[in-house]
XYZ file of C-alpha atoms in Angstrom:
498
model
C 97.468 79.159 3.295
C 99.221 79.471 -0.779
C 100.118 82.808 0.541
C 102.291 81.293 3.306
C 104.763 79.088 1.137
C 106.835 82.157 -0.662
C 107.299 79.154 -3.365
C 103.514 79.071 -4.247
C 101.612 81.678 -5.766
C 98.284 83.300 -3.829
C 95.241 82.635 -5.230
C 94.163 86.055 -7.692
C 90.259 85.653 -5.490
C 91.829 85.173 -2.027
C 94.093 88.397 -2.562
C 91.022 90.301 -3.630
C 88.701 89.141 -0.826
C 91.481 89.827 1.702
C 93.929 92.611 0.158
C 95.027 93.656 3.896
C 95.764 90.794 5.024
C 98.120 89.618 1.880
C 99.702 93.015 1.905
C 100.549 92.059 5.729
C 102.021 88.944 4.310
C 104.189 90.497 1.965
C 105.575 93.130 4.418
C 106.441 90.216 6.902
C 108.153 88.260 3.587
C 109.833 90.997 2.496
C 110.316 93.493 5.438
C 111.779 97.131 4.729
C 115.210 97.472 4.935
C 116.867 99.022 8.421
C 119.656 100.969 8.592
C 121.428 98.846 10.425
C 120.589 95.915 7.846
C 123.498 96.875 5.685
C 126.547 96.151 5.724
C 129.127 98.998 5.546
C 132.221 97.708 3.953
C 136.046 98.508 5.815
C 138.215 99.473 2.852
C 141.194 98.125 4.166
C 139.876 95.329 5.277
C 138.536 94.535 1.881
C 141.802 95.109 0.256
C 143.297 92.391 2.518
C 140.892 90.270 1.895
C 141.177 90.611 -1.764
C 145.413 90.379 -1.500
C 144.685 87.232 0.679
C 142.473 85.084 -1.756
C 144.567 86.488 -5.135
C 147.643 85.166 -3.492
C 146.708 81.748 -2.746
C 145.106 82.216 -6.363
C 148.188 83.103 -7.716
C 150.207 80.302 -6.019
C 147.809 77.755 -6.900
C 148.360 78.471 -10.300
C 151.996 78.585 -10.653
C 151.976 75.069 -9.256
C 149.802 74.287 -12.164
C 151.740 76.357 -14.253
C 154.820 75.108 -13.820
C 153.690 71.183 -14.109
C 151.973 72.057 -17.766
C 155.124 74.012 -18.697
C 157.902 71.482 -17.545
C 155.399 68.900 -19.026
C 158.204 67.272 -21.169
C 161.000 67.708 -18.993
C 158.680 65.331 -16.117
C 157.797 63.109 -18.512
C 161.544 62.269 -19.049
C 162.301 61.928 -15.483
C 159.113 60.029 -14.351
C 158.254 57.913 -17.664
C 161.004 57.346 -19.767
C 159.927 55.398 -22.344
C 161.969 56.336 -25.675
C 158.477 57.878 -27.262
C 157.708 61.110 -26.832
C 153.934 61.320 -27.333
C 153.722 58.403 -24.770
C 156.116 60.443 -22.349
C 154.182 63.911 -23.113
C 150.412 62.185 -22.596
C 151.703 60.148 -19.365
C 152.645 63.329 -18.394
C 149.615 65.548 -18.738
C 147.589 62.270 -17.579
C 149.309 62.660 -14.000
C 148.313 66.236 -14.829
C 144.636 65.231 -14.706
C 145.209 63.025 -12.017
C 145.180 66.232 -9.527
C 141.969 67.114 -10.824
C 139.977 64.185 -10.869
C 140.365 64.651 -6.918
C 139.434 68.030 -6.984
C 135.941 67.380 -6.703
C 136.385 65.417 -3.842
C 138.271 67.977 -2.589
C 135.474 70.199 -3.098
C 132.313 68.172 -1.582
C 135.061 68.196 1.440
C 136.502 71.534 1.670
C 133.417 73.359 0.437
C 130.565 72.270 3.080
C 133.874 72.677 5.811
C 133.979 76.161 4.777
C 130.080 76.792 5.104
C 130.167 75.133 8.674
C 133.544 76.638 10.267
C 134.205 79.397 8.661
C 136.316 80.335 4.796
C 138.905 82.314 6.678
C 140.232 78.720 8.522
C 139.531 76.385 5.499
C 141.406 78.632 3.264
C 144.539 78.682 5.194
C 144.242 74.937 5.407
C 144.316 74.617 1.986
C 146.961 76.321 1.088
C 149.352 74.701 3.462
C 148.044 71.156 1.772
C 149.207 73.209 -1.356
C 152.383 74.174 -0.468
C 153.411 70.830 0.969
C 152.404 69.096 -2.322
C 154.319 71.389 -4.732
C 157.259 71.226 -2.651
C 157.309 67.690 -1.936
C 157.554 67.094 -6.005
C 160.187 69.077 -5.968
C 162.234 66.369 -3.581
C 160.981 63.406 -4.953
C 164.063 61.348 -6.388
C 164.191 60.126 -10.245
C 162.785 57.097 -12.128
C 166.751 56.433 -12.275
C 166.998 56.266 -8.679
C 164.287 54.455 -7.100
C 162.128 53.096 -10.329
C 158.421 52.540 -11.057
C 158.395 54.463 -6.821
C 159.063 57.853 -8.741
C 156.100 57.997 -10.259
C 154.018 56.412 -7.351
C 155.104 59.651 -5.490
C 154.438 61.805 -8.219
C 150.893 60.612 -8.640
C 150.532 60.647 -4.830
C 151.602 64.581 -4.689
C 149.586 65.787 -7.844
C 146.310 64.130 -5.711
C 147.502 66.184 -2.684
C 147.763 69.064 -5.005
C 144.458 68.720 -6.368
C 142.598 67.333 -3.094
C 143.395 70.920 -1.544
C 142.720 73.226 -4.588
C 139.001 71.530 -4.140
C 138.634 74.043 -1.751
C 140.892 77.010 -3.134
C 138.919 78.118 -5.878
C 135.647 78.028 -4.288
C 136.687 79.692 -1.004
C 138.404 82.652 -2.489
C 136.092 83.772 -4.792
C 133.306 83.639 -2.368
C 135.811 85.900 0.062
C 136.563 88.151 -1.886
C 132.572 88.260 -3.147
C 131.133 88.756 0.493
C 133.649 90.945 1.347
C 133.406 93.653 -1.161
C 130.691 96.215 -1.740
C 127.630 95.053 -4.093
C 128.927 97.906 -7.004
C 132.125 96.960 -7.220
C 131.981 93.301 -6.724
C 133.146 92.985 -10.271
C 136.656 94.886 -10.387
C 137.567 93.161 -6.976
C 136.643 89.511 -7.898
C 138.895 90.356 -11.427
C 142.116 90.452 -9.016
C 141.251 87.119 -8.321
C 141.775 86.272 -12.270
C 144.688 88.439 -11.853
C 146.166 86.306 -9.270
C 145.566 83.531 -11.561
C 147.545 85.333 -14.528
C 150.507 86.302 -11.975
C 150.552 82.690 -11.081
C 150.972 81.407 -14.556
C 153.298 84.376 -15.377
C 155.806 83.882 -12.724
C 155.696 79.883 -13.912
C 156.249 80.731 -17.095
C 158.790 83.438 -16.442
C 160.580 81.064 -13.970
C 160.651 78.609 -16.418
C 161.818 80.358 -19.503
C 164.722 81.771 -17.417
C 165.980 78.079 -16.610
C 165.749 76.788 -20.038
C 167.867 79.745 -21.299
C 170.459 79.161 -18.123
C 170.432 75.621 -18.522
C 171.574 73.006 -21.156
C 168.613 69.603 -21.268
C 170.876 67.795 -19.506
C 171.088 69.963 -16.454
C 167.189 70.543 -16.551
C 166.394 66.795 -16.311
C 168.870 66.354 -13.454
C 168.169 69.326 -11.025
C 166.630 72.558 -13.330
C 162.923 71.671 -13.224
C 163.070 71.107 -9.202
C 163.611 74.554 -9.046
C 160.238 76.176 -9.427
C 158.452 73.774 -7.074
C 160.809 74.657 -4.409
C 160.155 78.157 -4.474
C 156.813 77.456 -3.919
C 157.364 76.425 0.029
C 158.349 79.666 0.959
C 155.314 81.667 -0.944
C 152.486 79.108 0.622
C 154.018 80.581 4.126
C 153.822 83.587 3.293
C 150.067 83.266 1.714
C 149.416 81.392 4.947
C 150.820 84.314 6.832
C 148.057 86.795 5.266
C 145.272 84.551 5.404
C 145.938 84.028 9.189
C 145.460 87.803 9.538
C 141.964 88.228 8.283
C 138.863 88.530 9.849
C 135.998 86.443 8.694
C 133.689 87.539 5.635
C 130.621 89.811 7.081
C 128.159 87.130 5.567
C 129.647 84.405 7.391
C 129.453 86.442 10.482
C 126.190 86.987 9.806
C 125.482 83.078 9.948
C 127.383 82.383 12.985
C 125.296 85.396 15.369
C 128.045 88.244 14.452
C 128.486 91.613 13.503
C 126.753 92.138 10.046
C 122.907 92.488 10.639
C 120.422 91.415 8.136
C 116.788 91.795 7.695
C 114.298 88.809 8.662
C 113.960 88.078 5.391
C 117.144 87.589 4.987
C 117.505 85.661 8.193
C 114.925 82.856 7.099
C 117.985 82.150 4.187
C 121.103 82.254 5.835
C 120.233 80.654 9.034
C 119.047 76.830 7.649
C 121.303 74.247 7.326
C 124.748 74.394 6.513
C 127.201 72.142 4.895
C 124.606 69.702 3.712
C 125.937 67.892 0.614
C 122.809 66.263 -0.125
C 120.649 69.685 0.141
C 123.176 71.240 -2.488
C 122.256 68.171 -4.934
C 119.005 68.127 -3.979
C 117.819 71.825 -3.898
C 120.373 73.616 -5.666
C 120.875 71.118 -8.746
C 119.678 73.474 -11.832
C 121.895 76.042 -10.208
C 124.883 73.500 -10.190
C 124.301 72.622 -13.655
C 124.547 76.128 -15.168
C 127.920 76.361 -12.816
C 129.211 73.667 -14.341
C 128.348 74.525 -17.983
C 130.005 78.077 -17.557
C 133.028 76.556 -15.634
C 133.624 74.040 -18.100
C 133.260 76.661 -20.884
C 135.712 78.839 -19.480
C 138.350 75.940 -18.079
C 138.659 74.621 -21.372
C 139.711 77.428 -23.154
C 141.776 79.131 -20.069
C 143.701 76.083 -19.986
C 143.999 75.709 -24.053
C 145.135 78.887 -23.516
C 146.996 79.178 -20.895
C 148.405 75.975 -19.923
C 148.944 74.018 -23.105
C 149.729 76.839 -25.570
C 153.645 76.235 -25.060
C 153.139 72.430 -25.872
C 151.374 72.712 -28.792
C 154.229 75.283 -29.977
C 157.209 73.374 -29.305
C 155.291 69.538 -30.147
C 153.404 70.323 -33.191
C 154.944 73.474 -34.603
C 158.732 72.707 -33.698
C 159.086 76.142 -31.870
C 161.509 75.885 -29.062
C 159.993 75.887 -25.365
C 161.616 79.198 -24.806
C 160.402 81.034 -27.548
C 156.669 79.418 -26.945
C 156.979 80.536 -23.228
C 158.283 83.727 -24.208
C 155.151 84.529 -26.777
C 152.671 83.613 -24.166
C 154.288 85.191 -21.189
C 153.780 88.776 -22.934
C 150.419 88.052 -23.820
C 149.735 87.259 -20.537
C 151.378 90.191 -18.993
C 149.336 92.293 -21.735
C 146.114 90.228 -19.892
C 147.224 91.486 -16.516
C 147.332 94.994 -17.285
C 143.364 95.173 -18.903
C 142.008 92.097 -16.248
C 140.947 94.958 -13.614
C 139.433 97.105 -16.256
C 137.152 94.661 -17.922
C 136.090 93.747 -13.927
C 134.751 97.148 -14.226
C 133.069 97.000 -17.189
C 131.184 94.128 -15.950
C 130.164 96.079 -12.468
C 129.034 99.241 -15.253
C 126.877 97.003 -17.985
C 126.734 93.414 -16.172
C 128.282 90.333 -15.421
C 126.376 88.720 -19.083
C 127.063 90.674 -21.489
C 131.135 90.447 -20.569
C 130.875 86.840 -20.569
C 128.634 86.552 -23.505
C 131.160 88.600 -25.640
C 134.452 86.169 -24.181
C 132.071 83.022 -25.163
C 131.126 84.405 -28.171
C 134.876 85.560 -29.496
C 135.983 81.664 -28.558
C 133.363 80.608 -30.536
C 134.193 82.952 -33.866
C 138.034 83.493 -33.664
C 139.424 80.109 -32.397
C 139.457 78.531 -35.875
C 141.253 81.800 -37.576
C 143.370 82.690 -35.168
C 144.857 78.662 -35.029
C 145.287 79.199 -38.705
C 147.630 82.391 -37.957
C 149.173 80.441 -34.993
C 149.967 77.755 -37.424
C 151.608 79.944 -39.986
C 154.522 80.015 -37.582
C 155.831 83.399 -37.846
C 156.161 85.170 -34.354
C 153.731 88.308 -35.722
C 151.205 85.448 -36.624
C 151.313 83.730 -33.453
C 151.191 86.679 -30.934
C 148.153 88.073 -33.448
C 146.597 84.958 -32.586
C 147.454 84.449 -29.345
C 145.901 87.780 -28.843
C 142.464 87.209 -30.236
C 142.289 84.070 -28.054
C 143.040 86.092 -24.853
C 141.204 89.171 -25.286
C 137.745 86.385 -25.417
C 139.420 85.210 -22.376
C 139.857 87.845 -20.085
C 136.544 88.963 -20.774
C 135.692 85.603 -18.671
C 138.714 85.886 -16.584
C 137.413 89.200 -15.245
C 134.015 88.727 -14.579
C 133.821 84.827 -13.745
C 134.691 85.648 -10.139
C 132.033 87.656 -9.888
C 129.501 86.474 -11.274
C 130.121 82.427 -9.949
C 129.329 83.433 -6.443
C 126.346 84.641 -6.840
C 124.672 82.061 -8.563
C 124.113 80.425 -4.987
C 122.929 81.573 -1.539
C 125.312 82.642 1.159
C 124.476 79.104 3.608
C 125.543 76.884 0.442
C 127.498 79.660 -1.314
C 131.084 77.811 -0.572
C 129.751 74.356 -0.635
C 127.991 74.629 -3.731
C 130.608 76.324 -5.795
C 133.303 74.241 -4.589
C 131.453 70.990 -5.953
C 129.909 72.812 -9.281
C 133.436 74.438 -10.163
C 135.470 71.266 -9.636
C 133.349 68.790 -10.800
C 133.666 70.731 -14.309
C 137.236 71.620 -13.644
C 137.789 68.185 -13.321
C 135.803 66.632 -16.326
C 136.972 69.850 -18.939
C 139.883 71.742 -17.306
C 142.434 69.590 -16.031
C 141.842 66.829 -18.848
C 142.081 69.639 -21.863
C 145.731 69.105 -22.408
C 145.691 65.290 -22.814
C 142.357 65.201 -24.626
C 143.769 67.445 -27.120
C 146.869 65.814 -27.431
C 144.872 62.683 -27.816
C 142.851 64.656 -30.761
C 145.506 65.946 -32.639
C 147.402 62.227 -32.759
C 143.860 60.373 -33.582
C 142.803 63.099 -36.265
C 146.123 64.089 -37.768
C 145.253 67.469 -37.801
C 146.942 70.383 -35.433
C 143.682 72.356 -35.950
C 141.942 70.442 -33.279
C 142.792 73.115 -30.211
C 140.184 75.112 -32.339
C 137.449 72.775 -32.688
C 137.923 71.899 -29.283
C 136.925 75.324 -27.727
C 134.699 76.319 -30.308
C 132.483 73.785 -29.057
C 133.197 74.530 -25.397
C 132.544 78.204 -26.285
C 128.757 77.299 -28.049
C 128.266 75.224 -24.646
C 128.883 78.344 -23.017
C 126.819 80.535 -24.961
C 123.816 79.093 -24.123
C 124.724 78.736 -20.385
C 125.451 82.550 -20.219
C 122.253 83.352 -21.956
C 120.516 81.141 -19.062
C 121.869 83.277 -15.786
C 120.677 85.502 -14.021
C 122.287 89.038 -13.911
C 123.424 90.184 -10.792
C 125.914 92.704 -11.305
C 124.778 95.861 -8.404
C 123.013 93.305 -6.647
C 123.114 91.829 -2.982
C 124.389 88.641 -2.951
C 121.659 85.927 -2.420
C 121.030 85.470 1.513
C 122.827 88.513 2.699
C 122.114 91.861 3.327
C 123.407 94.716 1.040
C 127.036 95.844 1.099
C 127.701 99.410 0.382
C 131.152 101.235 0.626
C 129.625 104.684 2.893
C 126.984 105.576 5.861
C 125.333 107.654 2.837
C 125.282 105.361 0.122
C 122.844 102.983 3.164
C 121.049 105.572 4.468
C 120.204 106.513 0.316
C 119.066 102.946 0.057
C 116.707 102.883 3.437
C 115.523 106.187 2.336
C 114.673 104.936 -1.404
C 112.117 102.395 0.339
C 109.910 105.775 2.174
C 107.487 106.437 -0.130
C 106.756 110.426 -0.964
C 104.197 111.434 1.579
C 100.906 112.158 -0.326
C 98.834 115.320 0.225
């Protein structure tokens, strides 16, 4: 009876008194692979899948982008108070108010996506997106209507972060279960890539305006620009989404197209969209996400998102020339991102993660020191040691976060494990720093900060599993040709004995 619980292991004197039946056992456990077991991926159709996701990626991100860049400008508008720190940290505190909902988002969205379907939850997120960005972009001054201004603020930057809950989550495990198991690493990176195009068109958008535009002219109508421009990209995001055809794993759950073997079946067909089962089953799992996520958030949005402040605020650069600095370092980042996605789908999803960890961990404290010399050559140096370590994350992360769970929980339990960390780390790394640096009196702080989120994720990498060239968890495997599946039912005859 051991032998019939795949979680217990047979009894050494049972499998020797009965080796034909056991061996029975394991062939109905693990039953050879058909041909028509595997999936055979549609180019195209993963392409669109892939342009889908990176798009709502990308916008998702330039809404972020373009709150952490116009941080002072808001703060002016919506909390005019005569002191700047107080201004800057109510500022980035509304920042973080968008993603302490995000996990709530997520134990929403996430489940929702596991019982309906990723193609429909995705396109409802990003219209919740697009509605939020753009509705801070009408909201009237503290001048106009008071203490309201920043009631509506608040209220938008929750909508904001309510329906990124589910962004996140639900692209990466599109793009994941679309795309073929050996190259599941260079299309997840255009998800990352999404994410740099995001910050870089925020950044660009806003450098252009403060070079246009005098202070006076930014606080009365400049900084509305860039979160109007975001209503017209969420439609057409929404557009492509619409288009797509569910993920072949999904379709698999709901009695569709992609065939799997029984094995696989006794996975993908239990309950879906249980919250509680993701806590209770998957918890270990959900730790480890939330260790790497947190690892990676904080220094992505040291990085990427509060680099400019810490420029202009505690070096006295001006915001263009900060923006300028990290907008070509982040163009540099989008022109390796793919490349190091297929690095990780030729040696593995670890050891591309350990080495971004591990360069966090060794170069943040010298390369702050350069930063803080001041000098342009100094800064971009430094600036560049910081994003090389992250964009070995950036272009593996995607990958490799997906299939940490099982396709029947895959969306639920990455939406909760990345946001709960996303929340708690990410989105609170600009004020807790800023909080640091005024507390300690020292500007070195960024450094210490993400050295210890980078030892953190160290030992979280060094925990995971590698799964680079592997099925994902619960699903069949997904090849690109008819030869590369008949090669892998073929691998499992064994060579006839004479």
């Amino acid at each position: 009876m051991a032998a019939s619980d795949p979680h217990q292991v047979a009894d050494p004197e049972a499998v020797k008194r009965h080796p034909a039946l056991f061996r029975a056992i394991r062939k109905r456990q693990n039953p050879k692979l058909r041909r028509t077991d595997i999936t055979v991926t549609d180019d195209q159709a993963v392409k669109r899948a892939v342009k889908a996701a990176s798009l709502g990626n990308a916008m998702e991100w330039f809404d972020f982008g373009i709150y952490s860049y116009l941080a002072g400008t808001i703060g002016d508008v919506f909390f005019p108070s005569g002191n700047d720190t107080t201004e800057l940290l109510s500022s980035f505190a509304t920042f973080a108010v968008a993603f302490l909902v995000r996990p709530l988002g997520g134990m929403f969205f996430g489940p929702m996506g596991d019982k309906i379907g990723r193609k429909k939850v995705l396109a409802l997120t990003m219209i919740m997106m697009a509605i939020g960005t753009f509705a801070i972009g009408v909201i009237p001054s503290h001048e106009s209507i008071g203490v309201w201004a920043a009631v509506l603020l608040i209220f938008f930057r929750m909508l904001q972060g309510f329906s990124t809950g589910g962004e996140y989550g639900g692209a990466s495990t599109f793009i994941a279960e679309y795309a073929p198991d050996k190259r599941r690493g260079f299309f997840g990176s255009f998800l990352e890539f999404g994410t740099l195009a995001g910050y870089v068109g925020a950044a660009g958008l806003v450098t252009l305006l403060y070079a246009v535009l005098n202070d006076a002219q930014m606080e009365s109508w400049g900084w509305r620009v860039p979160f109007l421009v975001a209503g017209p990209l969420g439609l057409v995001g929404l557009y492509l989404r619409l288009r797509l055809d569910e993920t072949p794993a999904f379709q698999k759950l709901e009695g569709g197209t992609a065939h799997a073997t029984e094995a696989a079946d006794s996975v993908e067909t239990t309950a879906k969209g249980d919250l509680a089962k993701i806590f209770r089953d998957y918890w270990p799992t959900l730790i480890l996400c939330i260790c790497l996520v947190g690892a990676y958030n904080i220094t992505d949005y040291m990085l990427l998102s509060y680099m400019p402040t810490y420029l202009s605020d505690e070096l006295g650069y001006s915001e263009t020339h900060g923006l300028l600095i990290l907008l070509g370092v982040m163009v540099f980042l989008m022109l390796i991102i793919n490349q190091v996605g297929k690095l990780s789908d030729r040696f593995g999803r670890k050891p591309l993660l350990m080495t971004g960890m591990l360069g966090f961990l060794v170069f943040s404290l010298p390369a702050f020191l350069l930063i803080r010399q001041g000098s342009i050559a100094a800064i971009i140096i430094g600036m560049l040691m910081l994003g090389l370590s992250l964009v070995c994350m950036l272009g593996t992360m995607s990958a490799a976060l997906p299939a940490l769970f099982p396709t029947n929980v895959r969306y639920g339990s990455l939406s909760v494990g990345y946001n709960l960390s996303a929340s708690i780390f990410g989105g609170t790394t600009p004020l807790v720093i800023t909080a640091l640096i005024s507390v300690s009196g020292t500007n070195l702080m960024p450094a210490y900060y993400s050295m210890a989120a980078a030892l953190v994720g160290v030992i979280a990498v060094a925990c995971m599993k590698e799964t680079a060239n592997r099925p994902l968890a619960g699903s069949p495997p997904s090849v690109e040709t008819t030869e590369e599946a008949e090669e892998l039912v073929a691998a499992q005859t064994p060579d006839p004995k004479f």
